[in-house]
Amino acid sequence: MTFNEFVFYFFSTILILAALGVITARNPVHAALLLVLAFFTSAAIWVQLQAEFLAVALVLVYVGAVMVLFLFVVMMLDINMARLREGFWNYLPLGALVALLLVAEMVLVLGGQYAGFAGAPAPPPLPAGYSNTKELGRLVYTEYVYPFEIAAVILLVAIVAAIALTLRRRKQTKHQDPARQTSVRREDRVRIVSMPSEKRD
Amino acid sequence: MQFITPLLPAYPELFLLAMACVILVVDLFVSDEHRVVTYALTQIALAGALATTFLTSTAEPAYTFSGMFVDDLMSDVLKLLVYIAVMVLLVYSRAYIAARAMFRGEFFVLALFATLGMMVMISANHLLTLYLGLELLALSLYSMVALQRDSAVATEAAMKYFVLGALASGMLLYGMSMLYGATGTLEITRLAEIIAGLGAKDVVLVFALVFVVAGLGFKLGAVPFHMWVPDVYHGAPTAVTVFIGSAPKLAAFAFIMRLLAQGLGAEQLVEEWQRMLIVMAVASLAIGNVTAIAQTNLKRMLAYSTIGHMGFLLLGILSGNLVGYSAGMFYVVVYVLMNLGAFGMIMLLSRGGFEAEDLEDFKGLGARNPWYAFVMLLLMFSMAGVPPTVGFYAKLIVLQAVINAGYVWLAVVAVLFSLIGAFYYARLVKLMYFDAPADTAPIAPRGDVHVLMSANGLAMLLFGILPEPLMALCIRSIQASL
């Protein structure tokens, strides 16, 4: 076993165990944390495949952002796990069938004309100084700059639309505006009224 | 690689994008009373894009962005028409959206982004840009439909439009991915070369074609993918309905031309998509025209009539030759003009809190305002295809193209269903001239609306009597891009 293979099997074992843990853990927080582990380990495998950029993106986007949000939701919602688990044995036959079909489909696709090892040979080995982050960046900003910019515009439209559709200014709310509170002047609040004093009878 | 991309062909897109971003920012500093500034800036942006497109137009097709962008005569003509359509419909919509609290910066910014999406589609020479342009257009339209968020009907329409539109995009993408699998390229000109080189029929290509045509059918609203059309046309605010029903059809035509005629125009494939389009065209003509009779709501009726018109457009395209494509282009241009006028008239008769969208609301228009009744009469006659109007000529050349392609029976079917369709257009004319008015509110549109609406109606007559210049332009643009 070469060192490379050893590293691969090491990470694969952790990945599979973590993935199993995600679906068997009783505590949803544990499941979410195990999912973080699974993501992180797959990122490690991607690094081994020389896809550093994807690995970094996976860690940043999924581990850093998506899973943290997920953990927040899990912690804030009071999920009754006993009720979620109730129908396990009822769903098992159908679930098993779906899983079997998935496996069969995957075998068919991977064994097919287009996706087999013959149809998709391994890419040629890359030189030592090759950086795929740099390569991706080069492609995205040169050859694919046009679709890349359009995708950016689509995201801008999504922002505009989301704000236009959800932002409501309520007139009745009694919100505080600290900037106005601190910049208040005496003249705005205090009115000095001059009144003649009255004599006590 | 040295990165020097000639940007000149893409100047209109760059200009419009920059203006849209500027307007987005300027609008933040404009108070509600001065919102007209945003409106004026939007019109200026469109006029500027129009001028830029006109000035940068070249006789030879120009490719840029590594062959992903093409600027040829067809794209220039279609883009000019898109700007004009959007400018006209914004003029028509102004009073309508102002009365419904939609006169906001977002409306105009989204309209500009939708226009940008159409331009990207029209100039696409790569399946990726074709798809991204489509999504840019569609996402802007979905949110424009939902913009009136307190209206349950509009929200429902937006939801339906979004879900079905996403489904259609998925189909299209699936087809495109299979095209990539079979040919190894996404660039349309390369695609055509590789397919021509393949010679024999490739099953994967035909399979991809099915998905692509289904996706296109969804976007066009052709039967059997038409379910969303009536609900969306009915539920959306009329200002948005006219947006969906006008300019995007020009972009959809360009989409079909680029994908089917240019990319998949090899002989062995034309035969395949011709058959699919025949089924869609006949079904659209039948269901569109027959179902429209049962409608009492004008917006729904026009939605079904749109389905029928799309059937005619498909007839032109399925002829699969220069005459057919030019006839299709002429038809879609005329269709956009008619639709602008008809929906513009609904907005013109509507006022705050009242929608003139039922057939009943047009009762006695001849007595209330003879001029607008006449304009509406021209529009309806043109949609029905009555001789002096341009609708007749548009239908005639499509039928000619279909007969030239050897499908006499298709022409007969098209004429039959057009006859059935003539009934519901004539019914509206009858309501306008021979029934007593139910509504006596004065009709007093702004001056610019009056001028444009009159011009829109008279254009039906003008192009009907003198169709040659427009037709020649269509033939020239198709010739230059094939």
Tab-separated table of C-alpha atoms in Angstrom, chain B residues 45-274:
chain	number	residue	atom	x	y	z
B	45	ALA	CA	-31.386	54.152	-20.649
B	46	LEU	CA	-33.508	52.358	-23.225
B	47	ALA	CA	-33.155	55.177	-25.732
B	48	GLY	CA	-29.391	55.167	-25.165
B	49	ALA	CA	-29.223	51.419	-25.711
B	50	LEU	CA	-31.262	51.906	-28.868
B	51	ALA	CA	-28.830	54.497	-30.168
B	52	THR	CA	-25.825	52.354	-29.199
B	53	THR	CA	-27.214	49.296	-30.955
B	54	PHE	CA	-27.964	51.364	-34.024
B	55	LEU	CA	-24.510	52.928	-34.114
B	56	THR	CA	-22.543	49.733	-33.465
B	57	SER	CA	-24.463	47.683	-35.996
B	58	THR	CA	-22.235	45.992	-38.558
B	59	ALA	CA	-23.074	44.144	-41.731
B	60	GLU	CA	-20.896	41.135	-40.912
B	61	PRO	CA	-21.645	39.038	-37.817
B	62	ALA	CA	-19.187	39.969	-35.065
B	63	TYR	CA	-18.198	37.395	-32.437
B	64	THR	CA	-16.701	38.259	-29.097
B	65	PHE	CA	-16.244	36.880	-25.552
B	66	SER	CA	-14.566	33.718	-26.908
B	67	GLY	CA	-17.364	33.099	-29.384
B	68	MET	CA	-20.118	33.254	-26.771
B	69	PHE	CA	-21.600	36.473	-28.064
B	70	VAL	CA	-22.682	37.227	-31.602
B	71	ASP	CA	-23.804	40.530	-33.036
B	72	ASP	CA	-25.456	40.077	-36.414
B	73	LEU	CA	-28.215	41.836	-38.295
B	74	MET	CA	-30.941	39.658	-36.780
B	75	SER	CA	-29.782	40.444	-33.255
B	76	ASP	CA	-29.639	44.180	-34.008
B	77	VAL	CA	-33.130	44.282	-35.500
B	78	LEU	CA	-34.640	42.216	-32.699
B	79	LYS	CA	-32.889	44.276	-30.027
B	80	LEU	CA	-34.131	47.535	-31.543
B	81	LEU	CA	-37.660	46.128	-31.511
B	82	VAL	CA	-37.242	44.998	-27.901
B	83	TYR	CA	-36.217	48.505	-26.790
B	84	ILE	CA	-39.122	50.062	-28.647
B	85	ALA	CA	-41.587	47.564	-27.193
B	86	VAL	CA	-40.325	48.114	-23.639
B	87	MET	CA	-40.339	51.903	-24.023
B	88	VAL	CA	-43.882	51.893	-25.394
B	89	LEU	CA	-45.191	49.571	-22.720
B	90	LEU	CA	-43.611	51.660	-19.969
B	91	VAL	CA	-45.440	54.701	-21.338
B	92	TYR	CA	-48.705	52.744	-21.396
B	93	SER	CA	-48.111	51.367	-17.895
B	94	ARG	CA	-47.183	54.607	-16.178
B	95	ALA	CA	-50.633	55.761	-15.071
B	96	TYR	CA	-51.724	52.194	-14.353
B	97	ILE	CA	-48.881	51.328	-11.997
B	98	ALA	CA	-49.020	54.751	-10.359
B	99	ALA	CA	-52.652	54.078	-9.398
B	100	ARG	CA	-51.683	50.706	-7.873
B	101	ALA	CA	-48.707	51.696	-5.711
B	102	MET	CA	-46.328	49.938	-8.096
B	103	PHE	CA	-44.678	53.106	-9.398
B	104	ARG	CA	-41.472	52.167	-7.606
B	105	GLY	CA	-37.845	51.975	-8.538
B	106	GLU	CA	-37.865	48.166	-8.395
B	107	PHE	CA	-40.399	47.940	-11.187
B	108	PHE	CA	-38.191	49.907	-13.542
B	109	VAL	CA	-34.955	48.256	-12.479
B	110	LEU	CA	-36.449	44.801	-12.933
B	111	ALA	CA	-37.818	45.858	-16.306
B	112	LEU	CA	-34.328	46.929	-17.343
B	113	PHE	CA	-32.787	43.686	-16.117
B	114	ALA	CA	-35.438	41.723	-18.000
B	115	THR	CA	-34.535	43.724	-21.111
B	116	LEU	CA	-30.891	42.901	-20.527
B	117	GLY	CA	-31.804	39.222	-20.279
B	118	MET	CA	-33.591	39.423	-23.613
B	119	MET	CA	-30.564	41.092	-25.190
B	120	VAL	CA	-28.285	38.355	-23.865
B	121	MET	CA	-30.593	35.705	-25.314
B	122	ILE	CA	-30.827	37.467	-28.666
B	123	SER	CA	-27.047	37.738	-28.971
B	124	ALA	CA	-26.161	34.338	-27.541
B	125	ASN	CA	-23.911	32.029	-29.491
B	126	HIS	CA	-23.330	29.588	-26.667
B	127	LEU	CA	-25.827	27.377	-24.871
B	128	LEU	CA	-24.573	28.679	-21.530
B	129	THR	CA	-25.290	32.331	-22.353
B	130	LEU	CA	-28.575	31.378	-23.977
B	131	TYR	CA	-29.626	29.740	-20.731
B	132	LEU	CA	-28.310	32.488	-18.466
B	133	GLY	CA	-30.071	35.152	-20.530
B	134	LEU	CA	-33.287	33.196	-20.273
B	135	GLU	CA	-32.938	32.907	-16.506
B	136	LEU	CA	-32.168	36.605	-16.133
B	137	LEU	CA	-35.327	37.422	-18.073
B	138	ALA	CA	-37.457	34.845	-16.288
B	139	LEU	CA	-36.345	35.749	-12.757
B	140	SER	CA	-37.058	39.427	-13.399
B	141	LEU	CA	-40.490	38.550	-14.764
B	142	TYR	CA	-41.376	36.258	-11.840
B	143	SER	CA	-40.644	38.999	-9.368
B	144	MET	CA	-42.468	41.616	-11.426
B	145	VAL	CA	-45.588	39.431	-11.378
B	146	ALA	CA	-45.337	39.162	-7.599
B	147	LEU	CA	-44.598	42.842	-7.090
B	148	GLN	CA	-48.202	43.557	-6.121
B	149	ARG	CA	-47.787	41.452	-3.027
B	150	ASP	CA	-51.096	42.196	-1.356
B	151	SER	CA	-53.000	40.770	-4.284
B	152	ALA	CA	-53.730	37.071	-3.806
B	153	VAL	CA	-54.299	36.513	-7.524
B	154	ALA	CA	-50.977	38.070	-8.479
B	155	THR	CA	-49.114	36.030	-5.860
B	156	GLU	CA	-50.740	32.840	-7.096
B	157	ALA	CA	-49.871	33.715	-10.680
B	158	ALA	CA	-46.270	34.406	-9.686
B	159	MET	CA	-46.046	31.076	-7.871
B	160	LYS	CA	-47.405	29.138	-10.847
B	161	TYR	CA	-45.183	31.005	-13.255
B	162	PHE	CA	-42.152	30.378	-11.092
B	163	VAL	CA	-42.738	26.666	-10.552
B	164	LEU	CA	-43.597	25.882	-14.169
B	165	GLY	CA	-40.852	28.167	-15.452
B	166	ALA	CA	-38.303	26.395	-13.255
B	167	LEU	CA	-39.529	23.051	-14.569
B	168	ALA	CA	-39.142	24.267	-18.147
B	169	SER	CA	-35.643	25.562	-17.426
B	170	GLY	CA	-34.777	22.178	-15.975
B	171	MET	CA	-35.950	20.411	-19.124
B	172	LEU	CA	-34.033	22.821	-21.312
B	173	LEU	CA	-30.877	22.356	-19.255
B	174	TYR	CA	-31.236	18.598	-19.387
B	175	GLY	CA	-31.542	18.745	-23.170
B	176	MET	CA	-28.544	21.058	-23.385
B	177	SER	CA	-26.444	18.785	-21.191
B	178	MET	CA	-27.238	15.891	-23.506
B	179	LEU	CA	-26.263	18.001	-26.506
B	180	TYR	CA	-22.971	18.604	-24.755
B	181	GLY	CA	-22.598	14.912	-24.061
B	182	ALA	CA	-23.158	14.021	-27.699
B	183	THR	CA	-21.032	16.730	-29.307
B	184	GLY	CA	-18.583	17.918	-26.644
B	185	THR	CA	-19.281	21.592	-27.247
B	186	LEU	CA	-21.713	24.265	-26.110
B	187	GLU	CA	-20.902	26.827	-28.760
B	188	ILE	CA	-23.733	27.003	-31.250
B	189	THR	CA	-21.668	27.442	-34.400
B	190	ARG	CA	-19.373	24.559	-33.361
B	191	LEU	CA	-22.426	22.478	-32.466
B	192	ALA	CA	-23.817	22.868	-35.986
B	193	GLU	CA	-20.466	21.880	-37.528
B	194	ILE	CA	-20.078	18.789	-35.360
B	195	ILE	CA	-23.639	17.620	-35.927
B	196	ALA	CA	-23.260	18.096	-39.685
B	197	GLY	CA	-20.094	15.989	-39.455
B	198	LEU	CA	-21.829	13.186	-37.550
B	199	GLY	CA	-23.950	12.361	-40.566
B	200	ALA	CA	-26.083	9.527	-39.236
B	201	LYS	CA	-28.844	10.078	-36.727
B	202	ASP	CA	-27.592	10.008	-33.167
B	203	VAL	CA	-30.130	8.754	-30.627
B	204	VAL	CA	-28.724	10.994	-27.891
B	205	LEU	CA	-29.188	14.035	-30.129
B	206	VAL	CA	-32.818	13.194	-30.829
B	207	PHE	CA	-33.388	12.596	-27.142
B	208	ALA	CA	-31.816	15.967	-26.355
B	209	LEU	CA	-34.012	17.546	-28.988
B	210	VAL	CA	-37.160	16.295	-27.262
B	211	PHE	CA	-36.168	18.031	-24.031
B	212	VAL	CA	-35.054	21.214	-25.747
B	213	VAL	CA	-38.292	21.480	-27.716
B	214	ALA	CA	-40.351	20.789	-24.594
B	215	GLY	CA	-38.503	23.541	-22.745
B	216	LEU	CA	-39.025	25.953	-25.614
B	217	GLY	CA	-42.703	25.006	-25.749
B	218	PHE	CA	-43.046	25.917	-22.085
B	219	LYS	CA	-41.414	29.277	-22.560
B	220	LEU	CA	-43.499	30.073	-25.630
B	221	GLY	CA	-46.687	28.807	-24.043
B	222	ALA	CA	-47.471	26.354	-26.838
B	223	VAL	CA	-49.864	23.448	-26.210
B	224	PRO	CA	-49.357	21.021	-24.406
B	225	PHE	CA	-47.106	23.234	-22.270
B	226	HIS	CA	-49.549	26.146	-22.063
B	227	MET	CA	-51.130	25.624	-18.629
B	228	TRP	CA	-49.442	28.633	-17.071
B	229	VAL	CA	-50.354	31.155	-19.756
B	230	PRO	CA	-54.003	31.985	-18.917
B	231	ASP	CA	-53.457	32.093	-15.156
B	232	VAL	CA	-50.359	34.238	-15.370
B	233	TYR	CA	-51.812	36.625	-17.946
B	234	HIS	CA	-54.947	36.947	-15.855
B	235	GLY	CA	-53.379	37.140	-12.424
B	236	ALA	CA	-50.462	39.452	-13.123
B	237	PRO	CA	-51.007	43.204	-12.997
B	238	THR	CA	-51.818	44.275	-16.569
B	239	ALA	CA	-48.621	46.320	-16.783
B	240	VAL	CA	-46.664	43.112	-16.177
B	241	THR	CA	-48.907	40.998	-18.416
B	242	VAL	CA	-48.121	43.266	-21.337
B	243	PHE	CA	-44.445	42.916	-20.459
B	244	ILE	CA	-44.627	39.115	-20.486
B	245	GLY	CA	-46.701	39.065	-23.646
B	246	SER	CA	-44.683	41.437	-25.791
B	247	ALA	CA	-40.903	41.869	-25.861
B	248	PRO	CA	-39.965	38.395	-24.481
B	249	LYS	CA	-41.630	36.809	-27.497
B	250	LEU	CA	-39.038	38.519	-29.680
B	251	ALA	CA	-36.324	37.041	-27.496
B	252	ALA	CA	-38.029	33.644	-27.625
B	253	PHE	CA	-37.999	33.834	-31.400
B	254	ALA	CA	-34.275	34.568	-31.338
B	255	PHE	CA	-33.826	31.656	-28.916
B	256	ILE	CA	-35.564	29.271	-31.316
B	257	MET	CA	-33.595	30.595	-34.263
B	258	ARG	CA	-30.267	30.222	-32.483
B	259	LEU	CA	-30.958	26.825	-31.024
B	260	LEU	CA	-33.079	25.028	-33.611
B	261	ALA	CA	-32.246	26.762	-36.881
B	262	GLN	CA	-28.566	27.543	-36.294
B	263	GLY	CA	-27.456	24.925	-33.780
B	264	LEU	CA	-29.645	21.961	-34.681
B	265	GLY	CA	-30.333	22.906	-38.291
B	266	ALA	CA	-28.600	19.842	-39.744
B	267	GLU	CA	-30.844	18.007	-42.169
B	268	GLN	CA	-31.250	14.822	-40.170
B	269	LEU	CA	-32.431	16.822	-37.154
B	270	VAL	CA	-34.686	19.335	-38.936
B	271	GLU	CA	-36.932	16.468	-39.917
B	272	GLU	CA	-37.198	15.445	-36.259
B	273	TRP	CA	-38.035	18.839	-34.788
B	274	GLN	CA	-40.358	19.634	-37.666
